[in-house]
Amino acid sequence: MNAFNQTELLRALPYARRFARAVTGERDSGDALVARVLGAELPALPPRLALYAAIAAAAPAPAAPSGLPQVQRQLLLLTALEDLSLADAGRVLGLTAEAATAAVEAARTALRAVTATDILVIEDEPIIALDLKRLVEACGHRVVGMASSEAEAVRQAAARKPGLILADINLGRGGDGSTAVAKIQQAIDVPVIFVTAYPERLLTAEGLEPAFVISKPFEPLALAIATYQAVHGGRAPII
């Protein structure tokens, strides 16, 4: 039996679900991975780290080789998306400090060479929208549309068929980003990253939840690795 009490595990569970979804690239498979590790023995680490370690160990290997080895992808997700120190991320993955440092440096270099995709940005704040555009273009992607309202987002998605959507939730008078995404996904199958100041609205275990959530303010590296995982999801890049 795991030594953690229920309160400790429940407190760590939203983080574990976010990590698992990012590792697998999908909401449902990520949640299934969390359910599986909760029924098994967890390693002797603090609760949150223990869940991360169990998820990392149980995550299926990519069906085909992708641009980043699995340990490098997991290390970037832990440090950039989950905001762990490199030392704690190394503990989760069973790496020495030296190995973790070498792996994360190699991973950051490799991110610059990933396959590009077309991105639609849904954001009502012009400065934030331009910042997102600049950052994803620095990662090698193409921004094919920038929408500030729900209706505009749906129109642009239908016209431009993006390979990835970056969306805020609160679009002010322009509506709701999650509603826009739901309408878009009725017509096209496209991965979505929510970049929001309200992540708790998307991690409630109620209703339809996304696979990728980044909290504002965000680090550029967090956006880069989330974009990589959303596009490839552990699969081989399309060339």
CSV table of C-alpha atoms in Angstrom, one decimal:
chain,number,residue,atom,x,y,z
A,1,MET,CA,0.0,0.0,0.0
A,2,ASN,CA,1.1,3.6,-0.7
A,3,ALA,CA,2.1,5.5,2.5
A,4,PHE,CA,0.5,8.7,1.3
A,5,ASN,CA,-2.8,9.7,2.7
A,6,GLN,CA,-5.7,10.7,0.5
A,7,THR,CA,-5.4,14.4,1.2
A,8,GLU,CA,-1.8,14.5,0.0
A,9,LEU,CA,-2.6,12.6,-3.2
A,10,LEU,CA,-5.7,14.7,-4.0
A,11,ARG,CA,-3.6,17.9,-3.6
A,12,ALA,CA,-1.1,16.6,-6.1
A,13,LEU,CA,-3.6,15.0,-8.5
A,14,PRO,CA,-4.2,18.1,-10.8
A,15,TYR,CA,-0.5,18.4,-11.4
A,16,ALA,CA,-0.2,14.7,-12.1
A,17,ARG,CA,-3.1,14.9,-14.6
A,18,ARG,CA,-1.6,17.8,-16.4
A,19,PHE,CA,1.8,16.1,-16.7
A,20,ALA,CA,0.3,12.8,-17.9
A,21,ARG,CA,-1.7,14.5,-20.6
A,22,ALA,CA,1.3,16.4,-21.8
A,23,VAL,CA,3.4,13.3,-21.8
A,24,THR,CA,0.9,11.3,-23.9
A,25,GLY,CA,-0.3,14.2,-26.0
A,26,GLU,CA,-3.9,13.3,-25.3
A,27,ARG,CA,-6.5,14.0,-22.6
A,28,ASP,CA,-8.0,10.6,-22.3
A,29,SER,CA,-4.8,8.5,-22.5
A,30,GLY,CA,-3.2,10.9,-19.9
A,31,ASP,CA,-6.1,10.4,-17.5
A,32,ALA,CA,-6.0,6.6,-18.0
A,33,LEU,CA,-2.3,6.7,-17.2
A,34,VAL,CA,-2.9,8.5,-14.0
A,35,ALA,CA,-5.6,6.1,-13.0
A,36,ARG,CA,-3.2,3.2,-13.6
A,37,VAL,CA,-0.4,4.5,-11.5
A,38,LEU,CA,-2.8,5.4,-8.6
A,39,GLY,CA,-3.6,1.7,-8.4
A,40,ALA,CA,0.1,0.7,-8.1
A,41,GLU,CA,2.9,1.2,-5.6
A,42,LEU,CA,4.3,4.7,-5.8
A,43,PRO,CA,8.0,5.4,-5.3
A,44,ALA,CA,9.4,6.8,-2.0
A,45,LEU,CA,9.3,10.5,-2.9
A,46,PRO,CA,7.1,13.4,-1.8
A,47,PRO,CA,3.5,12.9,-3.2
A,48,ARG,CA,3.7,15.2,-6.2
A,49,LEU,CA,7.1,13.9,-7.2
A,50,ALA,CA,6.1,10.3,-6.6
A,51,LEU,CA,3.1,10.7,-9.0
A,52,TYR,CA,5.3,12.3,-11.6
A,53,ALA,CA,7.9,9.5,-11.3
A,54,ALA,CA,5.2,6.8,-11.6
A,55,ILE,CA,3.7,8.5,-14.6
A,56,ALA,CA,7.1,8.9,-16.3
A,57,ALA,CA,8.0,5.3,-15.7
A,58,ALA,CA,4.6,3.9,-16.9
A,59,ALA,CA,4.3,6.2,-20.0
A,60,PRO,CA,4.2,4.2,-23.2
A,61,ALA,CA,7.2,4.7,-25.6
A,62,PRO,CA,6.4,6.5,-28.8
A,63,ALA,CA,5.2,4.3,-31.6
A,64,ALA,CA,8.0,5.7,-33.8
A,65,PRO,CA,11.1,7.7,-32.9
A,66,SER,CA,10.4,11.4,-32.5
A,67,GLY,CA,12.7,14.4,-32.5
A,68,LEU,CA,13.3,14.2,-28.8
A,69,PRO,CA,14.1,11.1,-26.7
A,70,GLN,CA,11.4,10.3,-24.2
A,71,VAL,CA,13.6,11.2,-21.1
A,72,GLN,CA,14.4,14.6,-22.7
A,73,ARG,CA,10.8,15.3,-23.4
A,74,GLN,CA,9.8,14.4,-19.8
A,75,LEU,CA,12.6,16.4,-18.4
A,76,LEU,CA,11.5,19.5,-20.3
A,77,LEU,CA,7.9,19.0,-19.3
A,78,LEU,CA,8.8,18.7,-15.6
A,79,THR,CA,11.0,21.8,-15.6
A,80,ALA,CA,9.2,24.0,-18.0
A,81,LEU,CA,5.5,23.0,-17.7
A,82,GLU,CA,5.4,21.7,-14.1
A,83,ASP,CA,8.0,24.2,-12.8
A,84,LEU,CA,10.2,21.7,-11.0
A,85,SER,CA,13.8,22.5,-10.3
A,86,LEU,CA,16.2,20.6,-12.4
A,87,ALA,CA,17.3,18.7,-9.3
A,88,ASP,CA,13.8,17.6,-8.5
A,89,ALA,CA,13.1,16.7,-12.1
A,90,GLY,CA,16.3,14.5,-12.0
A,91,ARG,CA,15.0,12.8,-8.9
A,92,VAL,CA,11.7,12.0,-10.6
A,93,LEU,CA,13.5,10.5,-13.6
A,94,GLY,CA,16.3,8.8,-11.6
A,95,LEU,CA,19.0,11.0,-13.2
A,96,THR,CA,22.1,12.3,-11.6
A,97,ALA,CA,22.6,16.1,-11.5
A,98,GLU,CA,25.1,15.8,-14.3
A,99,ALA,CA,22.9,13.6,-16.5
A,100,ALA,CA,19.9,15.9,-16.0
A,101,THR,CA,21.9,19.0,-16.9
A,102,ALA,CA,23.3,17.3,-20.1
A,103,ALA,CA,19.8,16.0,-21.1
A,104,VAL,CA,18.0,19.3,-20.6
A,105,GLU,CA,20.6,21.2,-22.6
A,106,ALA,CA,20.4,18.7,-25.4
A,107,ALA,CA,16.6,18.9,-25.4
A,108,ARG,CA,16.5,22.7,-25.6
A,109,THR,CA,18.9,22.6,-28.5
A,110,ALA,CA,16.7,20.0,-30.3
A,111,LEU,CA,13.6,22.0,-29.8
A,112,ARG,CA,14.9,24.6,-32.3
A,113,ALA,CA,14.8,22.0,-35.1
A,114,VAL,CA,11.3,20.6,-34.7
A,115,THR,CA,8.9,20.3,-37.6
A,116,ALA,CA,6.8,23.5,-38.0
A,117,THR,CA,3.1,23.8,-38.1
A,118,ASP,CA,0.4,26.5,-38.8
A,119,ILE,CA,-0.9,28.1,-35.6
A,120,LEU,CA,-4.1,30.1,-34.9
A,121,VAL,CA,-3.8,32.4,-31.8
A,122,ILE,CA,-7.0,33.2,-30.0
A,123,GLU,CA,-6.3,36.1,-27.6
A,124,ASP,CA,-8.1,39.3,-27.0
A,125,GLU,CA,-5.1,41.2,-25.4
A,126,PRO,CA,-3.1,42.6,-28.4
A,127,ILE,CA,0.2,42.7,-26.5
A,128,ILE,CA,-0.1,39.1,-25.3
A,129,ALA,CA,-1.2,37.9,-28.8
A,130,LEU,CA,1.8,39.5,-30.4
A,131,ASP,CA,4.1,38.0,-27.7
A,132,LEU,CA,2.6,34.5,-28.4
A,133,LYS,CA,3.1,35.1,-32.1
A,134,ARG,CA,6.8,36.1,-31.6
A,135,LEU,CA,7.5,33.1,-29.4
A,136,VAL,CA,6.0,30.4,-31.6
A,137,GLU,CA,7.6,31.9,-34.7
A,138,ALA,CA,10.9,31.7,-32.8
A,139,CYS,CA,10.2,28.0,-32.4
A,140,GLY,CA,9.9,27.7,-36.2
A,141,HIS,CA,6.1,27.7,-36.5
A,142,ARG,CA,3.9,29.9,-38.7
A,143,VAL,CA,1.1,32.0,-37.3
A,144,VAL,CA,-1.7,31.9,-39.9
A,145,GLY,CA,-4.3,33.8,-37.9
A,146,MET,CA,-4.9,35.9,-34.8
A,147,ALA,CA,-8.5,36.1,-33.5
A,148,SER,CA,-9.7,38.3,-30.6
A,149,SER,CA,-13.2,37.0,-30.4
A,150,GLU,CA,-15.1,33.7,-30.4
A,151,ALA,CA,-16.8,34.3,-33.7
A,152,GLU,CA,-13.6,35.5,-35.4
A,153,ALA,CA,-11.7,32.4,-34.1
A,154,VAL,CA,-14.3,30.0,-35.6
A,155,ARG,CA,-14.2,31.8,-39.0
A,156,GLN,CA,-10.4,31.8,-39.2
A,157,ALA,CA,-10.1,28.2,-38.2
A,158,ALA,CA,-12.6,27.2,-40.9
A,159,ALA,CA,-10.7,29.2,-43.5
A,160,ARG,CA,-7.1,28.4,-42.6
A,161,LYS,CA,-7.3,24.9,-41.1
A,162,PRO,CA,-4.5,25.4,-38.5
A,163,GLY,CA,-2.4,22.5,-37.2
A,164,LEU,CA,-2.5,23.9,-33.7
A,165,ILE,CA,-4.5,26.4,-31.7
A,166,LEU,CA,-3.2,28.6,-28.8
A,167,ALA,CA,-6.2,29.9,-26.9
A,168,ASP,CA,-7.0,32.1,-24.0
A,169,ILE,CA,-10.3,31.4,-22.1
A,170,ASN,CA,-11.4,34.9,-21.2
A,171,LEU,CA,-11.8,36.9,-24.4
A,172,GLY,CA,-13.6,39.8,-22.6
A,173,ARG,CA,-16.4,41.1,-24.7
A,174,GLY,CA,-15.4,38.7,-27.4
A,175,GLY,CA,-16.8,35.7,-25.6
A,176,ASP,CA,-15.2,32.5,-24.3
A,177,GLY,CA,-12.1,30.8,-25.8
A,178,SER,CA,-13.1,27.3,-24.6
A,179,THR,CA,-16.5,27.7,-26.4
A,180,ALA,CA,-14.7,28.8,-29.6
A,181,VAL,CA,-12.4,25.8,-29.4
A,182,ALA,CA,-15.4,23.4,-28.8
A,183,LYS,CA,-17.1,24.8,-32.0
A,184,ILE,CA,-13.9,24.6,-34.0
A,185,GLN,CA,-13.2,21.0,-32.9
A,186,GLN,CA,-16.7,20.0,-34.2
A,187,ALA,CA,-15.4,20.7,-37.7
A,188,ILE,CA,-11.7,19.9,-37.6
A,189,ASP,CA,-9.5,17.7,-35.5
A,190,VAL,CA,-6.8,20.0,-34.1
A,191,PRO,CA,-4.7,20.0,-30.9
A,192,VAL,CA,-5.2,22.9,-28.6
A,193,ILE,CA,-3.0,24.6,-25.9
A,194,PHE,CA,-4.9,26.9,-23.5
A,195,VAL,CA,-2.7,29.7,-22.3
A,196,THR,CA,-4.6,31.2,-19.4
A,197,ALA,CA,-4.6,33.0,-16.1
A,198,TYR,CA,-7.4,30.8,-15.0
A,199,PRO,CA,-6.0,27.2,-15.2
A,200,GLU,CA,-8.3,26.0,-12.4
A,201,ARG,CA,-11.2,26.5,-14.7
A,202,LEU,CA,-9.8,23.7,-17.0
A,203,LEU,CA,-8.6,21.3,-14.3
A,204,THR,CA,-11.8,20.5,-12.4
A,205,ALA,CA,-12.3,16.9,-13.6
A,206,GLU,CA,-15.7,18.0,-14.7
A,207,GLY,CA,-16.9,18.3,-18.3
A,208,LEU,CA,-14.6,18.4,-21.4
A,209,GLU,CA,-11.0,19.2,-20.4
A,210,PRO,CA,-8.0,20.0,-22.7
A,211,ALA,CA,-4.8,18.1,-22.9
A,212,PHE,CA,-2.5,21.1,-22.5
A,213,VAL,CA,-2.8,24.0,-20.1
A,214,ILE,CA,-0.2,26.7,-19.6
A,215,SER,CA,-0.6,29.3,-16.8
A,216,LYS,CA,0.0,33.0,-17.4
A,217,PRO,CA,2.5,34.5,-17.0
A,218,PHE,CA,4.3,31.7,-18.9
A,219,GLU,CA,7.9,30.9,-19.6
A,220,PRO,CA,8.9,30.7,-23.3
A,221,LEU,CA,10.4,27.3,-22.8
A,222,ALA,CA,7.0,26.0,-21.4
A,223,LEU,CA,5.3,27.2,-24.5
A,224,ALA,CA,8.0,25.6,-26.7
A,225,ILE,CA,7.7,22.2,-25.1
A,226,ALA,CA,3.9,22.2,-24.9
A,227,THR,CA,3.8,23.2,-28.6
A,228,TYR,CA,6.1,20.3,-29.4
A,229,GLN,CA,4.1,17.8,-27.5
A,230,ALA,CA,0.8,19.1,-28.8
A,231,VAL,CA,1.9,18.8,-32.4
A,232,HIS,CA,3.8,15.5,-32.1
A,233,GLY,CA,2.3,13.9,-29.0
A,234,GLY,CA,5.2,11.5,-28.8
A,235,ARG,CA,4.7,10.6,-32.5
A,236,ALA,CA,7.2,11.0,-35.2
A,237,PRO,CA,7.2,14.4,-36.8
A,238,ILE,CA,5.5,14.5,-40.2
A,239,ILE,CA,8.1,15.4,-42.8
